[in-house]
Amino acid sequence: MSDMAVDTSPEINTKDLREKKKEVSPRLLLLLLLSPLLCASQATPKPELEPCELDDEDYRCTCNFSAPEPDWSSGYQCMAAVEVEIYGGGHSLEMFLESADIDPRQYADMVKALRVRRLTVGAARVPARLLFAVLRALGYSRLKELTLEDLEVTGTSLPPLLEAPGPALSALRLRNVSWATGGAWLAELQQWLKPSLKVLSIAQAPSLAFSCEQLRSFPTLTTLDLSDNPGLGERGLAAALCPHKFPALQDLRLRNARMETLTGVCVALAAAAVQPNSLDLSQNALLDTANPSVPGCIWPSALNSLRLSFAGLGQVPKGLPAKLSVLDLSCNRLNRAPQPDELPQVESLTLDGNPFLNSGASKRHESPKNCGH
Ligand SMILES: *[C@@H]1O[C@H](CO)[C@@H](O)[C@H](O)[C@H]1NC(C)=O
Ligand SMILES: *[C@@H]1O[C@H](CO)[C@@H](O)[C@H](O)[C@H]1NC(C)=O
C-alpha cells in the first residue's frame, strides 16, 4: 500500500466501496453460517481461545463473542454443526447491515448444504433489516427450530416481496426480545416464516398486545407457550390470544403469567375461540375461590388436562371443568384431602407436596415431593 494522497475520484470511491462490501459480506455470511465457499481463504489457525467450540461429533457448536473485539471468523467452524448457538456478548450487529442487501439466491446452494436444524441467537442488538435478511437466507436451509434470546431488535424493515420466503420452522422460541415496532412485531416476523409453525414460545416479552388485524392465522400451531411473562395478566392474555388466529391450538402454557382467577382465564379462552385440550396455569398465585358474582364460564369442550401446581391454593378451586383426564394440584397449600364432591371427574390426580400429605394421617402412597417452599 502506498501513502499517496487520497484520490477522491468517484471511480476509486466506488471501487473502495466494493472492496469494503467484499470484506463485510463474508463476516455477515459466516455469522449466519452461510458462506462455506469463503472458508478456504480463512484457514489460518488461531492459537488464542476461540469464541466458538465445535464438539467432536460435529453436532453442536457454541460461540460466545463476548470479548471486546471478538474474532467473528471463528464462526466458520460451526458450519458443519446441526445445533448452533451464537451469543453476541451484547454487541451491536449493525456492522453487518450493509450485507443484508445481498440477494440470497447467490448462495442458495450453499445454504441448502448446511446441516443446521436448531439455531439459537442471543445477547445482541440487531437491526430488523438484518434479522429478516437472515431469515430470508435461511429460507433455503432446513432449519427447524429457531431460538432468539436477549435480543434488542432495532429499526424497522420492509415486508417481504414474496409470500413467506423464510424457513419452514416447526418451533420458534423467543425470550427477552424487544422490538422497535412494538405490538406489530409478531405479524412482521410471521411474514418471514412459512406457515409450518407447531410450537411458539414467547417469554419475558415487553409486549404481547399483538396487532390482531395484521396477524395471519397460524394454521398448524399446536403449542402456544406464554409462560414467564409476569406482567401478562388475564387482560393481557385476552389481548395476546387474537381471535381465530390459533385454530389448531392444543396445548396452552401460561406458567408464571400473573393469572389470578380461573374464570378470567376461561373468559379469555372463550373470547379467542381457542380449544386447547391442555392448559398449564402453574406458578400463578390463583385466588382460592371463584367470584360468585361472575357467572361460571364454559370451558373449552376439549380441555382434558389442567395443571395448577405451585398456585398457592388453600382449597380446590371452584369452577373447574366438570371432567378431566389430568388434574395437577401438586405443591399447593391444601391442608386436608379434597372431598370427592370438590373435585371434577378425573382419571389422573396429582396432589404431591401439599401439607395434608405430611400429617401422617394420610393413607395415600404419594411421596412428599420437594416443592421448594
Ligand atoms: C459468554 O462469556 C462471558 C465471559 O466469559 C460470560 O460471562 C457469559 O455468561 C457467556 N455467555 C454464555 C451465553 O455462555
Ligand atoms: C434482556 O435483554 C437485554 C438485551 O436486549 C439485556 O440487556 C438484559 O440483561 C436481558 N434481561 C434479562 C433478564 O436477561
CSV table of C-alpha atoms in Angstrom, one decimal, residues 9-361:
chain,number,residue,atom,x,y,z
A,9,SER,CA,-12.3,10.4,-7.9
A,10,PRO,CA,-15.7,8.8,-7.9
A,11,GLU,CA,-14.3,5.7,-9.7
A,12,ILE,CA,-11.9,4.9,-6.9
A,13,ASN,CA,-14.6,5.5,-4.3
A,14,THR,CA,-16.9,3.0,-5.9
A,15,LYS,CA,-14.1,0.5,-6.0
A,16,ASP,CA,-13.3,1.1,-2.4
A,17,LEU,CA,-16.9,0.6,-1.5
A,18,ARG,CA,-16.9,-2.7,-3.4
A,19,GLU,CA,-13.8,-3.8,-1.6
A,20,LYS,CA,-15.4,-2.9,1.7
A,21,LYS,CA,-18.5,-4.8,0.8
A,22,LYS,CA,-16.5,-7.8,-0.1
A,23,GLU,CA,-14.8,-7.7,3.2
A,24,VAL,CA,-18.0,-7.2,5.2
A,25,SER,CA,-20.1,-9.7,3.4
A,26,PRO,CA,-18.1,-12.8,4.4
A,27,ARG,CA,-18.4,-11.6,8.0
A,28,LEU,CA,-22.1,-11.5,7.8
A,29,LEU,CA,-22.3,-14.7,6.0
A,30,LEU,CA,-20.1,-16.6,8.4
A,31,LEU,CA,-22.2,-15.2,11.2
A,32,LEU,CA,-25.2,-16.8,9.5
A,33,LEU,CA,-23.2,-19.9,8.7
A,34,LEU,CA,-23.9,-19.1,5.1
A,35,SER,CA,-20.5,-19.0,3.3
A,36,PRO,CA,-18.7,-22.3,3.1
A,37,LEU,CA,-17.1,-21.1,-0.1
A,38,LEU,CA,-15.1,-18.5,1.7
A,39,CYS,CA,-13.7,-21.0,4.2
A,40,ALA,CA,-10.8,-21.9,2.1
A,41,SER,CA,-9.2,-18.5,2.4
A,42,GLN,CA,-9.7,-18.5,6.2
A,43,ALA,CA,-7.7,-21.5,7.2
A,44,THR,CA,-5.1,-19.8,9.4
A,45,PRO,CA,-5.2,-21.5,12.8
A,46,LYS,CA,-5.5,-19.2,15.8
A,47,PRO,CA,-3.7,-20.1,19.0
A,48,GLU,CA,-5.8,-17.9,21.3
A,49,LEU,CA,-9.0,-19.1,22.9
A,50,GLU,CA,-11.6,-19.3,20.2
A,51,PRO,CA,-15.0,-17.8,20.7
A,52,CYS,CA,-16.5,-20.9,19.0
A,53,GLU,CA,-16.3,-24.5,20.0
A,54,LEU,CA,-17.4,-27.5,17.9
A,55,ASP,CA,-17.9,-30.8,19.6
A,56,ASP,CA,-16.1,-34.0,18.5
A,57,GLU,CA,-19.2,-35.3,16.8
A,58,ASP,CA,-19.6,-32.1,14.7
A,59,TYR,CA,-23.0,-31.9,16.2
A,60,ARG,CA,-23.1,-29.0,18.4
A,61,CYS,CA,-21.3,-25.7,18.1
A,62,THR,CA,-21.4,-22.8,20.5
A,63,CYS,CA,-20.0,-19.3,20.0
A,64,ASN,CA,-19.7,-16.7,22.7
A,65,PHE,CA,-18.5,-13.4,21.2
A,66,SER,CA,-18.3,-11.6,24.5
A,67,ALA,CA,-14.8,-10.3,24.0
A,68,PRO,CA,-14.5,-6.6,23.3
A,69,GLU,CA,-13.1,-7.3,19.8
A,70,PRO,CA,-14.3,-10.8,19.1
A,71,ASP,CA,-12.9,-12.8,16.3
A,72,TRP,CA,-16.1,-13.3,14.3
A,73,SER,CA,-14.4,-15.6,11.8
A,74,SER,CA,-14.3,-18.3,14.5
A,75,GLY,CA,-17.9,-19.0,13.5
A,76,TYR,CA,-16.7,-20.8,10.4
A,77,GLN,CA,-16.2,-24.0,12.3
A,78,CYS,CA,-20.0,-24.1,13.1
A,79,MET,CA,-20.8,-24.7,9.5
A,80,ALA,CA,-20.8,-28.4,9.9
A,81,ALA,CA,-22.9,-28.4,13.0
A,82,VAL,CA,-26.6,-29.5,13.5
A,83,GLU,CA,-27.1,-27.4,16.6
A,84,VAL,CA,-25.7,-23.9,16.6
A,85,GLU,CA,-25.7,-21.4,19.4
A,86,ILE,CA,-24.4,-17.9,18.8
A,87,TYR,CA,-24.2,-15.4,21.7
A,88,GLY,CA,-23.2,-11.9,20.6
A,89,GLY,CA,-21.9,-10.8,24.0
A,90,GLY,CA,-24.2,-7.7,23.9
A,91,HIS,CA,-22.5,-6.4,20.7
A,92,SER,CA,-24.4,-4.5,18.1
A,93,LEU,CA,-24.5,-6.3,14.8
A,94,GLU,CA,-25.1,-3.1,12.8
A,95,MET,CA,-21.7,-3.5,11.2
A,96,PHE,CA,-23.1,-6.5,9.2
A,97,LEU,CA,-26.0,-4.4,8.0
A,98,GLU,CA,-24.7,-3.5,4.5
A,99,SER,CA,-24.6,-7.1,3.7
A,100,ALA,CA,-28.3,-7.5,4.3
A,101,ASP,CA,-29.0,-6.4,0.7
A,102,ILE,CA,-27.1,-9.3,-1.0
A,103,ASP,CA,-29.6,-11.4,-2.9
A,104,PRO,CA,-29.5,-14.8,-1.1
A,105,ARG,CA,-30.2,-16.6,-4.4
A,106,GLN,CA,-26.5,-16.0,-5.0
A,107,TYR,CA,-25.5,-18.5,-2.3
A,108,ALA,CA,-28.7,-20.6,-2.1
A,109,ASP,CA,-26.9,-23.9,-2.9
A,110,MET,CA,-24.5,-23.4,0.0
A,111,VAL,CA,-27.3,-22.7,2.4
A,112,LYS,CA,-29.1,-25.8,1.2
A,113,ALA,CA,-26.0,-27.8,2.1
A,114,LEU,CA,-25.9,-26.6,5.7
A,115,ARG,CA,-26.7,-29.3,8.3
A,116,VAL,CA,-28.1,-26.8,10.9
A,117,ARG,CA,-31.5,-27.8,12.3
A,118,ARG,CA,-31.5,-25.8,15.5
A,119,LEU,CA,-30.2,-22.3,15.8
A,120,THR,CA,-30.0,-20.0,18.8
A,121,VAL,CA,-29.0,-16.4,18.6
A,122,GLY,CA,-28.7,-14.4,21.7
A,123,ALA,CA,-27.3,-11.4,23.5
A,124,ALA,CA,-27.0,-8.8,20.8
A,125,ARG,CA,-28.5,-5.7,19.2
A,126,VAL,CA,-29.7,-6.5,15.8
A,127,PRO,CA,-31.3,-4.3,13.2
A,128,ALA,CA,-34.7,-5.6,12.0
A,129,ARG,CA,-33.5,-5.4,8.4
A,130,LEU,CA,-30.5,-7.7,9.2
A,131,LEU,CA,-32.7,-10.2,11.1
A,132,PHE,CA,-35.2,-10.5,8.3
A,133,ALA,CA,-32.3,-10.8,5.7
A,134,VAL,CA,-31.1,-13.7,7.8
A,135,LEU,CA,-34.5,-15.3,7.8
A,136,ARG,CA,-34.8,-14.9,4.1
A,137,ALA,CA,-31.5,-16.6,3.5
A,138,LEU,CA,-32.4,-19.4,5.9
A,139,GLY,CA,-35.4,-20.0,3.7
A,140,TYR,CA,-33.0,-22.2,1.7
A,141,SER,CA,-32.0,-24.1,4.7
A,142,ARG,CA,-33.6,-27.0,6.5
A,143,LEU,CA,-33.7,-25.2,9.8
A,144,LYS,CA,-36.4,-26.5,12.1
A,145,GLU,CA,-36.0,-24.7,15.4
A,146,LEU,CA,-35.0,-21.1,16.0
A,147,THR,CA,-34.5,-19.5,19.4
A,148,LEU,CA,-33.9,-15.8,19.9
A,149,GLU,CA,-33.0,-14.6,23.4
A,150,ASP,CA,-31.8,-11.4,25.0
A,151,LEU,CA,-32.0,-9.5,21.7
A,152,GLU,CA,-32.9,-5.9,21.0
A,153,VAL,CA,-34.3,-5.6,17.5
A,154,THR,CA,-33.8,-2.1,16.3
A,155,GLY,CA,-35.3,-0.1,13.5
A,156,THR,CA,-37.9,-1.3,11.0
A,157,SER,CA,-37.9,-3.3,7.8
A,158,LEU,CA,-39.9,-3.5,4.7
A,159,PRO,CA,-42.2,-6.5,4.4
A,160,PRO,CA,-41.1,-9.4,2.1
A,161,LEU,CA,-41.8,-9.1,-1.6
A,162,LEU,CA,-42.7,-12.7,-1.9
A,163,GLU,CA,-45.0,-14.7,0.4
A,164,ALA,CA,-43.2,-16.2,3.4
A,165,PRO,CA,-39.7,-16.5,1.9
A,166,GLY,CA,-38.1,-17.7,5.1
A,167,PRO,CA,-37.6,-21.1,6.8
A,168,ALA,CA,-40.2,-23.7,7.4
A,169,LEU,CA,-39.7,-23.7,11.1
A,170,SER,CA,-41.6,-26.1,13.4
A,171,ALA,CA,-40.6,-24.3,16.6
A,172,LEU,CA,-39.9,-20.6,17.3
A,173,ARG,CA,-38.9,-19.6,20.8
A,174,LEU,CA,-38.3,-16.1,22.0
A,175,ARG,CA,-37.1,-15.0,25.4
A,176,ASN,CA,-36.5,-11.3,26.3
A,177,VAL,CA,-36.6,-10.0,22.8
A,178,SER,CA,-37.6,-6.4,22.4
A,179,TRP,CA,-38.8,-4.8,19.1
A,180,ALA,CA,-38.7,-1.2,18.0
A,181,THR,CA,-42.0,-1.9,16.2
A,182,GLY,CA,-44.0,-2.6,19.4
A,183,GLY,CA,-47.1,-4.7,19.1
A,184,ALA,CA,-46.7,-5.3,15.3
A,185,TRP,CA,-43.6,-7.4,15.8
A,186,LEU,CA,-45.2,-10.8,15.6
A,187,ALA,CA,-47.2,-10.0,12.5
A,188,GLU,CA,-43.9,-8.8,10.9
A,189,LEU,CA,-41.9,-11.7,11.9
A,190,GLN,CA,-44.6,-14.1,10.8
A,191,GLN,CA,-44.4,-12.8,7.2
A,192,TRP,CA,-40.9,-14.2,7.0
A,193,LEU,CA,-41.8,-17.7,8.1
A,194,LYS,CA,-43.5,-20.4,6.1
A,195,PRO,CA,-46.8,-21.3,7.7
A,196,SER,CA,-45.5,-24.5,9.3
A,197,LEU,CA,-45.0,-23.5,12.9
A,198,LYS,CA,-46.1,-26.0,15.5
A,199,VAL,CA,-44.6,-24.5,18.7
A,200,LEU,CA,-44.4,-20.9,19.5
A,201,SER,CA,-43.0,-19.8,22.8
A,202,ILE,CA,-42.7,-16.2,23.9
A,203,ALA,CA,-41.2,-15.4,27.4
A,204,GLN,CA,-40.2,-12.1,29.0
A,205,ALA,CA,-41.9,-10.2,26.2
A,206,PRO,CA,-42.1,-6.4,26.6
A,207,SER,CA,-45.4,-6.5,24.6
A,208,LEU,CA,-47.8,-9.3,23.9
A,209,ALA,CA,-50.6,-6.9,22.9
A,210,PHE,CA,-50.5,-8.0,19.2
A,211,SER,CA,-52.0,-6.1,16.4
A,212,CYS,CA,-54.6,-8.8,15.7
A,213,GLU,CA,-55.9,-7.4,12.4
A,214,GLN,CA,-52.3,-7.6,11.0
A,215,LEU,CA,-51.7,-11.1,12.3
A,216,ARG,CA,-52.4,-14.0,10.0
A,217,SER,CA,-53.7,-17.3,11.2
A,218,PHE,CA,-51.2,-19.9,12.5
A,219,PRO,CA,-52.8,-22.9,10.8
A,220,THR,CA,-50.6,-25.6,12.2
A,221,LEU,CA,-49.7,-24.2,15.6
A,222,THR,CA,-50.5,-26.7,18.3
A,223,THR,CA,-48.5,-25.4,21.3
A,224,LEU,CA,-48.5,-21.8,22.4
A,225,ASP,CA,-46.3,-21.1,25.5
A,226,LEU,CA,-46.7,-17.7,27.0
A,227,SER,CA,-45.1,-18.7,30.3
A,228,ASP,CA,-42.7,-16.4,32.2
A,229,ASN,CA,-44.5,-13.2,31.3
A,230,PRO,CA,-45.0,-12.0,34.9
A,231,GLY,CA,-46.8,-8.8,33.7
A,232,LEU,CA,-49.3,-10.5,31.4
A,233,GLY,CA,-52.4,-10.9,33.5
A,234,GLU,CA,-55.8,-12.0,32.2
A,235,ARG,CA,-56.4,-8.9,30.2
A,236,GLY,CA,-53.0,-9.3,28.6
A,237,LEU,CA,-53.9,-12.8,27.8
A,238,ALA,CA,-57.1,-11.7,26.1
A,239,ALA,CA,-55.1,-9.2,24.0
A,240,ALA,CA,-52.5,-11.9,23.1
A,241,LEU,CA,-54.9,-14.5,22.0
A,242,CYS,CA,-56.1,-12.9,18.8
A,243,PRO,CA,-59.4,-14.5,18.0
A,244,HIS,CA,-59.4,-17.2,15.3
A,245,LYS,CA,-55.6,-17.0,14.7
A,246,PHE,CA,-54.8,-20.2,16.6
A,247,PRO,CA,-57.3,-22.7,15.1
A,248,ALA,CA,-55.2,-25.8,15.8
A,249,LEU,CA,-54.1,-25.0,19.3
A,250,GLN,CA,-54.0,-28.0,21.7
A,251,ASP,CA,-51.6,-27.0,24.4
A,252,LEU,CA,-51.6,-23.6,26.1
A,253,ARG,CA,-49.0,-22.9,28.7
A,254,LEU,CA,-49.3,-19.9,31.0
A,255,ARG,CA,-47.0,-20.6,33.8
A,256,ASN,CA,-45.9,-17.6,35.8
A,257,ALA,CA,-48.0,-15.2,33.8
A,258,ARG,CA,-49.9,-13.4,36.6
A,259,MET,CA,-53.2,-15.2,36.1
A,260,GLU,CA,-55.4,-14.7,39.1
A,261,THR,CA,-58.8,-16.4,38.5
A,262,LEU,CA,-59.9,-19.4,36.6
A,263,THR,CA,-62.9,-17.5,35.5
A,264,GLY,CA,-60.8,-14.8,33.9
A,265,VAL,CA,-58.7,-17.3,32.1
A,266,CYS,CA,-61.8,-19.2,30.9
A,267,VAL,CA,-63.4,-16.0,29.6
A,268,ALA,CA,-60.2,-15.1,27.7
A,269,LEU,CA,-60.2,-18.6,26.1
A,270,ALA,CA,-63.8,-18.4,25.1
A,271,ALA,CA,-63.4,-14.9,23.6
A,272,ALA,CA,-60.5,-16.1,21.5
A,273,ALA,CA,-62.3,-19.2,20.4
A,274,VAL,CA,-59.3,-21.4,21.2
A,275,GLN,CA,-60.0,-25.0,22.1
A,276,PRO,CA,-56.9,-26.3,23.9
A,277,ASN,CA,-57.0,-29.8,25.4
A,278,SER,CA,-54.2,-29.0,27.8
A,279,LEU,CA,-53.8,-25.9,29.9
A,280,ASP,CA,-51.0,-25.1,32.3
A,281,LEU,CA,-51.6,-22.5,34.9
A,282,SER,CA,-48.9,-23.5,37.3
A,283,GLN,CA,-46.9,-20.9,39.2
A,284,ASN,CA,-49.7,-18.3,39.2
A,285,ALA,CA,-51.0,-17.0,42.5
A,286,LEU,CA,-54.6,-18.1,41.9
A,287,LEU,CA,-57.3,-16.7,44.1
A,288,ASP,CA,-58.8,-19.5,46.1
A,289,THR,CA,-62.5,-19.1,45.3
A,290,ALA,CA,-64.4,-18.3,42.2
A,291,ASN,CA,-66.0,-14.9,42.4
A,292,PRO,CA,-69.7,-15.7,42.9
A,293,SER,CA,-70.8,-12.5,41.0
A,294,VAL,CA,-69.1,-13.7,37.8
A,295,PRO,CA,-71.2,-16.3,36.1
A,296,GLY,CA,-69.4,-19.6,35.6
A,297,CYS,CA,-67.5,-19.7,32.3
A,298,ILE,CA,-67.9,-22.5,29.8
A,299,TRP,CA,-64.5,-24.2,29.5
A,300,PRO,CA,-63.3,-25.4,26.0
A,301,SER,CA,-65.1,-28.7,25.4
A,302,ALA,CA,-61.8,-30.4,24.5
A,303,LEU,CA,-60.0,-29.4,27.7
A,304,ASN,CA,-58.8,-32.6,29.5
A,305,SER,CA,-55.6,-31.6,31.2
A,306,LEU,CA,-55.3,-28.8,33.7
A,307,ARG,CA,-52.1,-28.1,35.7
A,308,LEU,CA,-52.4,-25.9,38.8
A,309,SER,CA,-49.2,-26.7,40.7
A,310,PHE,CA,-47.4,-24.0,42.7
A,311,ALA,CA,-50.6,-21.9,42.6
A,312,GLY,CA,-50.8,-21.2,46.3
A,313,LEU,CA,-54.2,-22.9,46.6
A,314,GLY,CA,-55.5,-23.5,50.1
A,315,GLN,CA,-58.5,-25.4,48.7
A,316,VAL,CA,-59.6,-27.0,45.5
A,317,PRO,CA,-60.7,-24.0,43.3
A,318,LYS,CA,-64.4,-23.8,42.3
A,319,GLY,CA,-65.3,-23.6,38.7
A,320,LEU,CA,-63.1,-26.4,37.4
A,321,PRO,CA,-64.2,-28.1,34.3
A,322,ALA,CA,-66.6,-31.0,35.2
A,323,LYS,CA,-64.5,-33.7,33.6
A,324,LEU,CA,-60.7,-34.0,33.2
A,325,SER,CA,-58.2,-36.7,32.4
A,326,VAL,CA,-55.4,-35.0,34.2
A,327,LEU,CA,-55.5,-32.6,37.2
A,328,ASP,CA,-52.3,-31.5,38.8
A,329,LEU,CA,-52.7,-29.8,42.2
A,330,SER,CA,-49.2,-30.6,43.4
A,331,CYS,CA,-47.2,-28.1,45.6
A,332,ASN,CA,-50.2,-26.1,46.9
A,333,ARG,CA,-51.3,-25.4,50.4
A,334,LEU,CA,-54.2,-28.0,50.7
A,335,ASN,CA,-54.5,-28.7,54.4
A,336,ARG,CA,-57.0,-31.6,54.1
A,337,ALA,CA,-57.6,-34.2,51.4
A,338,PRO,CA,-60.1,-32.9,48.8
A,339,GLN,CA,-63.6,-34.4,49.1
A,340,PRO,CA,-65.0,-36.2,46.1
A,341,ASP,CA,-67.6,-33.5,45.6
A,342,GLU,CA,-65.0,-30.8,45.4
A,343,LEU,CA,-63.2,-32.5,42.5
A,344,PRO,CA,-64.2,-32.9,38.9
A,345,GLN,CA,-64.3,-36.4,37.4
A,346,VAL,CA,-60.6,-37.0,36.9
A,347,GLU,CA,-58.5,-40.0,35.8
A,348,SER,CA,-55.1,-38.8,37.0
A,349,LEU,CA,-54.9,-36.6,40.0
A,350,THR,CA,-51.6,-35.3,41.5
A,351,LEU,CA,-51.6,-34.0,45.0
A,352,ASP,CA,-47.9,-34.4,46.0
A,353,GLY,CA,-46.4,-31.6,48.0
A,354,ASN,CA,-49.5,-30.5,49.8
A,355,PRO,CA,-49.3,-30.1,53.6
A,356,PHE,CA,-52.1,-32.6,54.3
A,357,LEU,CA,-49.9,-35.4,53.0
A,358,ASN,CA,-47.3,-34.7,55.6
A,359,SER,CA,-49.6,-35.1,58.5
A,360,GLY,CA,-49.1,-38.8,58.6
A,361,ALA,CA,-52.8,-39.4,58.7
